[in-house]
Short mmCIF file of C-alpha atoms and ligand atoms in Angstrom, two decimals:
data_model
loop_
_atom_site.label_atom_id
_atom_site.label_comp_id
_atom_site.label_asym_id
_atom_site.label_seq_id
_atom_site.Cartn_x
_atom_site.Cartn_y
_atom_site.Cartn_z
CA UNK P 737 -14.04 -19.10 0.25
CA UNK P 738 -12.68 -17.02 -2.64
CA UNK P 739 -14.75 -13.86 -2.45
CA UNK P 740 -13.28 -11.56 -5.07
CA UNK P 741 -11.78 -13.10 -8.19
CA UNK P 742 -10.26 -11.13 -11.06
CA UNK P 743 -9.32 -13.13 -14.18
CA UNK P 744 -7.27 -11.50 -16.93
CA UNK P 745 -8.71 -8.07 -16.09
CA UNK P 746 -7.34 -5.32 -18.31
CA UNK P 747 -8.26 -1.67 -18.67
CA UNK P 748 -6.90 0.72 -21.26
CA UNK P 749 -7.66 4.43 -21.64
CA UNK P 750 -7.05 6.42 -24.79
CA UNK P 751 -6.62 10.17 -24.54
CA UNK P 752 -5.33 12.85 -26.91
CA UNK P 753 -2.42 13.86 -24.68
CA UNK P 754 -1.15 10.42 -23.59
CA UNK P 755 -2.33 8.13 -26.36
CA UNK P 756 -3.26 4.67 -25.08
CA UNK P 757 -2.35 3.88 -21.48
CA UNK P 758 -2.78 0.40 -20.01
CA UNK P 759 -3.96 1.36 -16.55
CA UNK P 760 -4.50 -2.27 -15.49
CA UNK P 761 -2.64 -5.04 -17.30
CA UNK P 762 -3.98 -8.62 -17.22
CA UNK P 763 -4.71 -8.86 -13.49
CA UNK P 764 -5.28 -12.30 -11.96
CA UNK P 765 -6.14 -11.99 -8.32
CA UNK P 766 -8.06 -13.88 -5.64
CA UNK P 767 -9.08 -12.32 -2.34
CA UNK P 768 -10.48 -14.56 0.38
CA UNK P 769 -13.51 -14.04 2.60
CA UNK P 770 -12.66 -11.96 5.69
CA UNK P 771 -9.29 -10.81 4.38
CA UNK P 772 -8.03 -7.25 4.62
CA UNK P 773 -6.24 -6.84 1.32
CA UNK P 774 -4.42 -3.66 0.26
CA UNK P 775 -3.64 -2.26 -3.17
CA UNK P 776 -0.40 -0.37 -2.70
CA UNK P 777 1.62 1.62 -5.20
CA UNK P 778 2.63 5.09 -6.37
CA UNK P 779 0.26 7.55 -8.00
CA UNK P 780 -0.85 6.37 -11.44
CA UNK P 781 -0.13 2.65 -10.90
CA UNK P 782 -3.79 1.65 -11.41
CA UNK P 783 -5.15 1.21 -7.86
CA UNK P 784 -8.28 3.29 -8.22
CA UNK P 785 -9.07 1.95 -11.70
CA UNK P 786 -8.93 -1.63 -10.35
CA UNK P 787 -11.18 -0.71 -7.44
CA UNK P 788 -13.65 1.09 -9.73
CA UNK P 789 -13.91 -1.98 -11.96
CA UNK P 790 -14.65 -4.17 -8.92
CA UNK P 791 -17.26 -1.65 -7.76
CA UNK P 792 -18.85 -1.53 -11.22
CA UNK P 793 -18.13 2.16 -11.91
CA UNK P 794 -15.73 1.33 -14.72
CA UNK P 795 -16.17 -1.01 -17.64
CA UNK P 796 -13.47 -3.66 -18.32
CA UNK P 797 -11.49 -3.69 -21.56
CA UNK P 798 -10.99 -7.43 -21.10
CA UNK P 799 -11.47 -10.13 -18.48
CA UNK P 800 -13.90 -11.21 -15.78
CA UNK P 801 -14.75 -10.30 -12.19
CA UNK P 802 -16.62 -12.61 -9.80
CA UNK P 803 -17.88 -11.51 -6.38
CA UNK P 804 -19.00 -14.05 -3.75
CA UNK P 805 -19.09 -16.81 -6.40
CA UNK P 806 -21.22 -14.81 -8.88
CA UNK P 807 -20.09 -13.12 -12.11
CA UNK P 808 -20.48 -9.33 -11.98
CA UNK P 809 -18.45 -8.30 -15.04
CA UNK P 810 -17.65 -10.52 -18.02
CA UNK P 811 -16.42 -8.49 -20.97
CA UNK P 812 -16.74 -11.24 -23.60
CA UNK P 813 -20.41 -11.82 -22.71
CA UNK P 814 -21.21 -8.15 -22.13
CA UNK P 815 -22.33 -9.12 -18.64
CA UNK P 816 -22.42 -6.21 -16.19
CA UNK P 817 -24.06 -5.96 -12.77
CA UNK P 818 -24.58 -2.31 -11.61
CA UNK P 819 -22.80 -1.10 -8.44
CA UNK P 820 -25.93 -1.08 -6.25
CA UNK P 821 -26.51 -4.79 -6.92
CA UNK P 822 -22.97 -5.94 -6.12
CA UNK P 823 -23.38 -6.07 -2.30
CA UNK P 824 -20.50 -3.69 -1.63
CA UNK P 825 -19.87 -0.91 0.88
CA UNK P 826 -17.64 1.96 -0.22
CA UNK P 827 -15.74 4.74 1.51
CA UNK P 828 -13.68 7.32 -0.38
CA UNK P 829 -10.94 9.78 0.44
CA UNK P 830 -13.30 12.72 -0.09
CA UNK P 831 -15.86 11.31 2.48
CA UNK P 832 -18.69 12.02 -0.05
CA UNK P 833 -21.04 13.02 2.77
CA UNK P 834 -24.02 15.17 1.70
CA UNK P 835 -24.05 18.51 3.56
CA UNK P 836 -27.79 19.18 2.97
CA UNK P 837 -28.85 15.97 4.74
CA UNK P 838 -28.54 15.35 8.46
CA UNK P 839 -26.54 12.37 9.72
CA UNK P 840 -29.60 10.11 9.90
CA UNK P 841 -30.55 10.88 6.30
CA UNK P 842 -26.98 10.45 5.07
CA UNK P 843 -26.71 7.00 6.63
CA UNK P 844 -30.26 5.97 5.70
CA UNK P 845 -29.79 6.88 2.04
CA UNK P 846 -28.67 3.46 0.71
CA UNK P 847 -31.61 1.84 2.54
CA UNK P 848 -34.11 4.31 1.04
CA UNK P 849 -32.76 3.47 -2.43
CA UNK P 850 -33.38 -0.19 -1.63
CA UNK P 851 -36.90 0.65 -0.31
CA UNK P 852 -36.29 -0.89 3.13
CA UNK P 853 -39.40 -0.47 5.39
CA UNK P 854 -39.23 2.53 7.76
CA UNK P 855 -39.04 0.67 11.09
CA UNK P 856 -36.27 -1.62 9.87
CA UNK P 857 -34.45 1.37 8.35
CA UNK P 858 -34.51 3.29 11.66
CA UNK P 859 -33.25 0.23 13.52
CA UNK P 860 -30.40 -0.36 11.08
CA UNK P 861 -29.31 3.30 11.00
CA UNK P 862 -29.25 3.33 14.82
CA UNK P 863 -27.09 0.24 14.85
CA UNK P 864 -24.67 1.71 12.26
CA UNK P 865 -24.41 4.99 14.23
CA UNK P 866 -23.75 3.12 17.46
CA UNK P 867 -20.88 1.16 15.92
CA UNK P 868 -19.26 4.32 14.57
CA UNK P 869 -19.63 6.31 17.83
CA UNK P 870 -22.20 8.67 16.30
CA UNK P 871 -25.23 7.70 18.39
CA UNK P 872 -27.29 10.68 19.49
CA UNK P 873 -26.10 12.76 16.52
CA UNK P 874 -28.91 11.79 14.10
CA UNK P 875 -30.16 15.36 13.60
CA UNK P 876 -26.77 17.04 13.19
CA UNK P 877 -25.79 18.32 9.73
CA UNK P 878 -22.32 17.20 8.67
CA UNK P 879 -21.13 20.54 7.22
CA UNK P 880 -19.39 21.73 10.39
CA UNK P 881 -18.09 18.40 11.60
CA UNK P 882 -14.41 17.41 11.68
CA UNK P 883 -12.86 15.21 8.98
CA UNK P 884 -12.82 12.26 11.39
CA UNK P 885 -16.55 12.60 12.14
CA UNK P 886 -17.40 12.96 8.45
CA UNK P 887 -15.42 9.83 7.70
CA UNK P 888 -17.35 8.03 10.47
CA UNK P 889 -20.60 9.02 8.72
CA UNK P 890 -19.24 7.58 5.48
CA UNK P 891 -18.33 4.37 7.34
CA UNK P 892 -21.78 4.17 8.95
CA UNK P 893 -23.40 4.62 5.53
CA UNK P 894 -21.21 1.82 4.17
CA UNK P 895 -21.96 -0.70 6.94
CA UNK P 896 -25.70 0.01 7.12
CA UNK P 897 -26.37 -2.25 4.12
CA UNK P 898 -24.48 -5.09 5.77
CA UNK P 899 -22.04 -5.53 2.87
CA UNK P 900 -19.93 -8.65 2.39
CA UNK P 901 -17.13 -6.57 0.87
CA UNK P 902 -15.94 -3.10 1.84
CA UNK P 903 -13.99 -1.01 -0.66
CA UNK P 904 -11.92 1.71 0.99
CA UNK P 905 -10.19 4.16 -1.37
CA UNK P 906 -7.58 6.17 0.58
CA UNK P 907 -10.19 6.73 3.31
CA UNK P 908 -7.69 8.13 5.83
CA UNK P 909 -5.55 10.40 3.69
CA UNK P 910 -7.50 13.59 4.49
CA UNK P 911 -7.13 13.06 8.24
CA UNK P 912 -4.32 14.18 10.52
CA UNK P 913 -1.78 11.50 11.59
CA UNK P 914 -3.22 10.89 15.07
CA UNK P 915 -6.76 10.51 13.80
CA UNK P 916 -5.56 8.21 11.05
CA UNK P 917 -4.25 5.80 13.67
CA UNK P 918 -7.53 5.88 15.60
CA UNK P 919 -9.62 5.35 12.46
CA UNK P 920 -7.34 2.52 11.32
CA UNK P 921 -8.07 0.76 14.59
CA UNK P 922 -11.80 1.46 14.31
CA UNK P 923 -11.95 0.03 10.78
CA UNK P 924 -10.31 -3.18 12.03
CA UNK P 925 -12.80 -3.33 14.93
CA UNK P 926 -15.74 -2.89 12.53
CA UNK P 927 -14.35 -5.64 10.33
CA UNK P 928 -14.19 -8.02 13.33
CA UNK P 929 -17.79 -7.20 14.29
CA UNK P 930 -19.32 -7.38 10.82
CA UNK P 931 -16.92 -9.88 9.28
CA UNK P 932 -16.65 -8.20 5.88
CA UNK P 933 -13.78 -8.49 3.44
CA UNK P 934 -11.80 -5.27 2.93
CA UNK P 935 -10.00 -3.94 -0.10
CA UNK P 936 -7.96 -0.98 1.02
CA UNK P 937 -6.37 1.35 -1.52
CA UNK P 938 -3.41 3.41 -0.38
CA UNK P 939 -0.05 4.78 -1.42
CA UNK P 940 1.09 4.79 2.23
CA UNK P 941 3.13 1.68 2.94
CA UNK P 942 3.00 1.86 6.75
CA UNK P 943 -0.79 2.14 6.64
CA UNK P 944 -1.01 -0.89 4.34
CA UNK P 945 1.36 -2.85 6.55
CA UNK P 946 -0.54 -2.02 9.74
CA UNK P 947 -3.94 -2.99 8.30
CA UNK P 948 -3.43 -5.78 5.82
CA UNK P 949 -3.46 -9.54 5.98
CA UNK P 950 -2.01 -9.49 2.48
CA UNK P 951 -1.11 -6.72 0.11
CA UNK P 952 -0.40 -6.26 -3.55
CA UNK P 953 2.29 -3.88 -4.75
CA UNK P 954 1.48 -2.42 -8.17
CA UNK P 955 3.63 -0.52 -10.63
CA UNK P 956 2.51 1.06 -13.91
CA UNK P 957 -0.57 -1.10 -14.27
CA UNK P 958 1.17 -4.36 -13.34
CA UNK P 959 1.01 -6.58 -10.29
CA UNK P 960 4.58 -6.70 -8.99
CA UNK P 961 4.21 -8.76 -5.80
CA UNK P 962 1.48 -10.17 -3.56
CA UNK P 963 2.12 -11.38 -0.01
CA UNK P 964 1.85 -10.71 3.70
CA UNK P 965 3.41 -7.46 4.96
CA UNK P 966 6.39 -9.35 6.43
CA UNK P 967 6.96 -11.38 3.25
CA UNK P 968 6.98 -8.24 1.17
CA UNK P 969 9.17 -6.28 3.58
CA UNK P 970 11.75 -9.06 4.01
CA UNK P 971 11.74 -10.59 0.51
CA UNK P 972 10.94 -7.83 -2.01
CA UNK P 973 11.12 -9.21 -5.57
CA UNK P 974 12.82 -6.15 -7.02
CA UNK P 975 14.37 -2.80 -6.16
CA UNK P 976 11.10 -0.97 -6.71
CA UNK P 977 9.29 -2.98 -4.01
CA UNK P 978 12.33 -2.78 -1.70
CA UNK P 979 12.36 1.00 -1.95
CA UNK P 980 8.61 1.35 -1.77
CA UNK P 981 8.27 -0.62 1.49
CA UNK P 982 10.84 1.17 3.60
CA UNK P 983 14.19 2.90 3.72
CA UNK P 984 16.67 1.14 1.47
CA UNK P 985 20.42 1.13 1.04
CA UNK P 986 21.59 -0.01 -2.38
CA UNK P 987 25.26 -0.73 -3.13
CA UNK P 988 26.66 -1.31 -6.62
CA UNK P 989 28.75 -4.47 -6.43
CA UNK P 990 31.11 -6.25 -8.83
CA UNK P 991 31.29 -10.04 -8.65
CA UNK P 992 34.71 -11.42 -9.55
CA UNK P 993 36.50 -14.73 -8.87
CA UNK P 994 33.82 -15.89 -6.42
CA UNK P 995 33.95 -12.69 -4.38
CA UNK P 996 31.81 -9.56 -4.13
CA UNK P 997 33.50 -6.13 -4.23
CA UNK P 998 31.90 -2.76 -3.66
CA UNK P 999 32.37 -0.63 -6.77
CA UNK P 1000 35.59 1.36 -6.38
CA UNK P 1001 37.30 -1.08 -3.98
CA UNK P 1002 38.63 -4.24 -5.62
CA UNK P 1003 41.00 -4.86 -2.68
CA UNK P 1004 38.69 -5.76 0.18
CA UNK P 1005 35.81 -8.21 -0.57
CA UNK P 1006 32.49 -7.69 1.15
CA UNK P 1007 31.62 -10.33 3.79
CA UNK P 1008 28.42 -11.50 2.07
CA UNK P 1009 26.93 -14.64 0.57
CA UNK P 1010 27.01 -14.38 -3.23
CA UNK P 1011 23.84 -14.46 -5.32
CA UNK P 1012 23.02 -17.56 -7.33
CA UNK P 1013 23.48 -16.97 -11.07
CA UNK P 1014 24.67 -13.41 -10.42
CA UNK P 1015 25.82 -11.22 -13.31
CA UNK P 1016 29.15 -9.37 -13.05
CA UNK P 1017 27.44 -6.15 -11.92
CA UNK P 1018 24.75 -6.48 -9.28
CA UNK P 1019 23.05 -4.34 -6.65
CA UNK P 1020 23.17 -5.39 -3.00
CA UNK P 1021 20.09 -4.19 -1.09
CA UNK P 1022 19.59 -3.84 2.63
CA UNK P 1023 17.97 -1.44 5.07
CA UNK P 1024 19.98 1.18 7.01
CA UNK P 1025 18.90 -0.33 10.35
CA UNK P 1026 19.79 -3.88 9.32
CA UNK P 1027 23.50 -3.26 8.70
CA UNK P 1028 25.67 -4.53 11.57
CA UNK P 1029 28.17 -1.75 12.36
CA UNK P 1030 30.74 -2.88 14.94
CA UNK P 1031 34.34 -2.45 16.14
CA UNK P 1032 35.71 -5.95 15.51
CA UNK P 1033 34.84 -7.71 12.27
CA UNK P 1034 33.54 -7.20 8.76
CA UNK P 1035 34.31 -4.74 5.97
CA UNK P 1036 36.80 -2.23 7.42
CA UNK P 1037 36.01 1.40 6.74
CA UNK P 1038 35.45 4.80 8.33
CA UNK P 1039 32.54 6.94 9.51
CA UNK P 1040 32.37 9.98 7.21
CA UNK P 1041 29.45 11.70 8.87
CA UNK P 1042 27.32 11.22 11.97
CA UNK P 1043 23.89 12.69 12.69
CA UNK P 1044 21.96 12.31 15.94
CA UNK P 1045 18.24 11.79 15.29
CA UNK P 1046 15.43 11.31 17.80
CA UNK P 1047 15.32 7.51 17.88
CA UNK P 1048 18.65 6.47 16.40
CA UNK P 1049 22.03 7.68 15.18
CA UNK P 1050 22.53 7.85 11.45
CA UNK P 1051 25.92 7.53 9.73
CA UNK P 1052 27.28 7.90 6.25
CA UNK P 1053 29.97 5.28 5.83
CA UNK P 1054 32.26 4.84 2.82
CA UNK P 1055 32.04 1.55 0.96
CA UNK P 1056 34.21 1.67 -2.18
CA UNK P 1057 33.23 4.83 -4.04
CA UNK P 1058 29.76 4.96 -2.43
CA UNK P 1059 28.42 6.37 0.82
CA UNK P 1060 26.12 4.01 2.70
CA UNK P 1061 23.43 5.13 5.11
CA UNK P 1062 23.56 3.15 8.37
CA UNK P 1063 21.32 3.57 11.43
CA UNK P 1064 22.14 2.25 14.91
CA UNK P 1065 20.74 2.75 18.42
CA UNK P 1066 22.31 5.68 20.31
CA UNK P 1067 24.32 3.49 22.70
CA UNK P 1068 27.97 2.82 21.70
CA UNK P 1069 27.80 5.58 19.12
CA UNK P 1070 30.73 5.93 16.71
CA UNK P 1071 32.57 9.22 16.30
CA UNK P 1072 32.98 11.02 13.02
CA UNK P 1073 36.22 9.71 11.43
CA UNK P 1074 36.31 6.57 13.60
CA UNK P 1075 37.22 3.21 12.04
CA UNK P 1076 34.31 0.77 11.92
CA UNK P 1077 33.47 -2.65 10.48
CA UNK P 1078 30.33 -3.58 8.56
CA UNK P 1079 28.48 -6.86 8.19
CA UNK P 1080 25.40 -7.27 6.03
CA UNK P 1081 22.93 -9.87 7.30
CA UNK P 1082 19.77 -10.61 5.29
CA UNK P 1083 20.72 -8.81 2.09
CA UNK P 1084 18.86 -9.12 -1.23
CA UNK P 1085 20.52 -9.12 -4.66
CA UNK P 1086 19.03 -7.39 -7.71
CA UNK P 1087 20.06 -6.66 -11.27
CA UNK P 1088 20.59 -3.07 -12.42
CA UNK P 1089 17.43 -0.91 -12.38
CA UNK P 1090 15.66 -0.39 -15.66
CA UNK P 1091 15.90 3.37 -16.28
CA UNK P 1092 13.11 3.34 -18.87
CA UNK P 1093 10.74 2.05 -16.16
CA UNK P 1094 11.60 4.98 -13.89
CA UNK P 1095 10.93 7.46 -16.73
CA UNK P 1096 7.52 5.88 -17.46
CA UNK P 1097 6.62 5.95 -13.75
CA UNK P 1098 7.36 9.68 -13.65
CA UNK P 1099 5.39 10.32 -16.84
CA UNK P 1100 2.29 8.64 -15.38
CA UNK P 1101 2.51 10.61 -12.16
CA UNK P 1102 2.58 13.90 -14.02
CA UNK P 1103 -0.81 13.41 -15.64
P1 ATP O 1505 -3.65 7.77 -7.51
O1 ATP O 1505 -2.95 7.19 -6.32
O2 ATP O 1505 -3.01 9.05 -7.96
O3 ATP O 1505 -5.12 7.85 -7.37
P2 ATP O 1505 -3.87 5.28 -8.99
O4 ATP O 1505 -2.80 4.30 -8.67
O5 ATP O 1505 -5.18 5.09 -8.35
O6 ATP O 1505 -3.34 6.75 -8.76
P3 ATP O 1505 -5.33 5.32 -11.44
O7 ATP O 1505 -6.14 6.51 -11.06
O8 ATP O 1505 -6.01 4.01 -11.42
O9 ATP O 1505 -4.00 5.26 -10.59
O10 ATP O 1505 -4.75 5.61 -12.90
C1 ATP O 1505 -3.95 4.65 -13.63
C2 ATP O 1505 -3.58 5.23 -14.98
O11 ATP O 1505 -4.77 5.36 -15.78
C3 ATP O 1505 -2.96 6.63 -14.92
O12 ATP O 1505 -1.96 6.71 -15.91
C4 ATP O 1505 -4.14 7.55 -15.24
O13 ATP O 1505 -3.69 8.71 -15.86
C5 ATP O 1505 -4.96 6.68 -16.21
N1 ATP O 1505 -6.40 7.00 -16.12
C6 ATP O 1505 -7.23 6.76 -15.05
N2 ATP O 1505 -8.49 7.15 -15.31
C7 ATP O 1505 -8.48 7.67 -16.57
C8 ATP O 1505 -9.47 8.25 -17.43
N3 ATP O 1505 -10.74 8.35 -17.04
N4 ATP O 1505 -9.08 8.66 -18.66
C9 ATP O 1505 -7.82 8.53 -19.07
N5 ATP O 1505 -6.82 8.00 -18.32
C10 ATP O 1505 -7.14 7.57 -17.09
#
């Protein structure tokens, strides 16, 4: 079943300093029941605004949102269902745990608001604490607890209402790396047990990849690409997504007479399949660990620099007038100055990057 449906959702803000900014531009999006779906993108791309509109904290400038088959926001009809009636659980980066209430009271709060009878409330709080490894801590005040424990309280408070949809806004970014991994796993376990749909907001691509069934990469208020983590990693639609989802190596290439030449070397063609409908100047994209560096065949060149890193060896290799970053396992390492050959399996071709887009991205991140 389609559980969260956004149709032509747009949000603009007008401020004195920036003028009018389209934070979310004509979003059409369908998230299925039980999916873990991530919103991924740099600061200012519109992730939180989209989430806040789904939660009901932010009005829409245009469009409609349906949750579990029911309309919750329809701008043209002035229809608006308040957050507490949308059947959602929410966890934020800041934990939003109340220090003056003990753990029981923190978790029970949404049930008190809904006037759930006392016996049922106690039962449900106990269950939520058990599933977040907080049982026995009902009377403890959260003030002195670790970030991980506070985030568990926030999770318990979110699951206690038995929500169909869980909205998680950067819930792990205030935790240290080890704890993040543990909590990631615990969130997935909770999802299996309670079978809710997750929208996960993050600017951390590895977190999104580890958690998501599908993810949406956003840029400056636009949806750029939606797909599974492997689809997005292996077939990014543009340079922005390529760069955002992992280390990238871009080479400026000139296409001439059915061959591809690295800029600065019109003598030796690159051993690559040409793009369909390519322009004369294109960008060849790959990842440093996907380049095949060997001693027998391919584009002949030289190692300019070699660096030993913990898990691999990294090289800078000259290709035309550019230096390419290449990573290989430590075995059969090449020496600095040694001749080598490069092959480029699984490359992507892109047009030249739009510099105006980069400037706008920077402007949005500054505010
Ligand atoms: P971050 O990762 O930094 O939280 P984000 O991707 O969640 O960023 P949003 O917070 O949704 O981005 O912001 C999108 C754009 O809308 C930004 O340009 C931001 O400045 C603008 N914006 C968001 N909220 C408001 C507001 N209340 N008033 C004016 N502009 C706003």
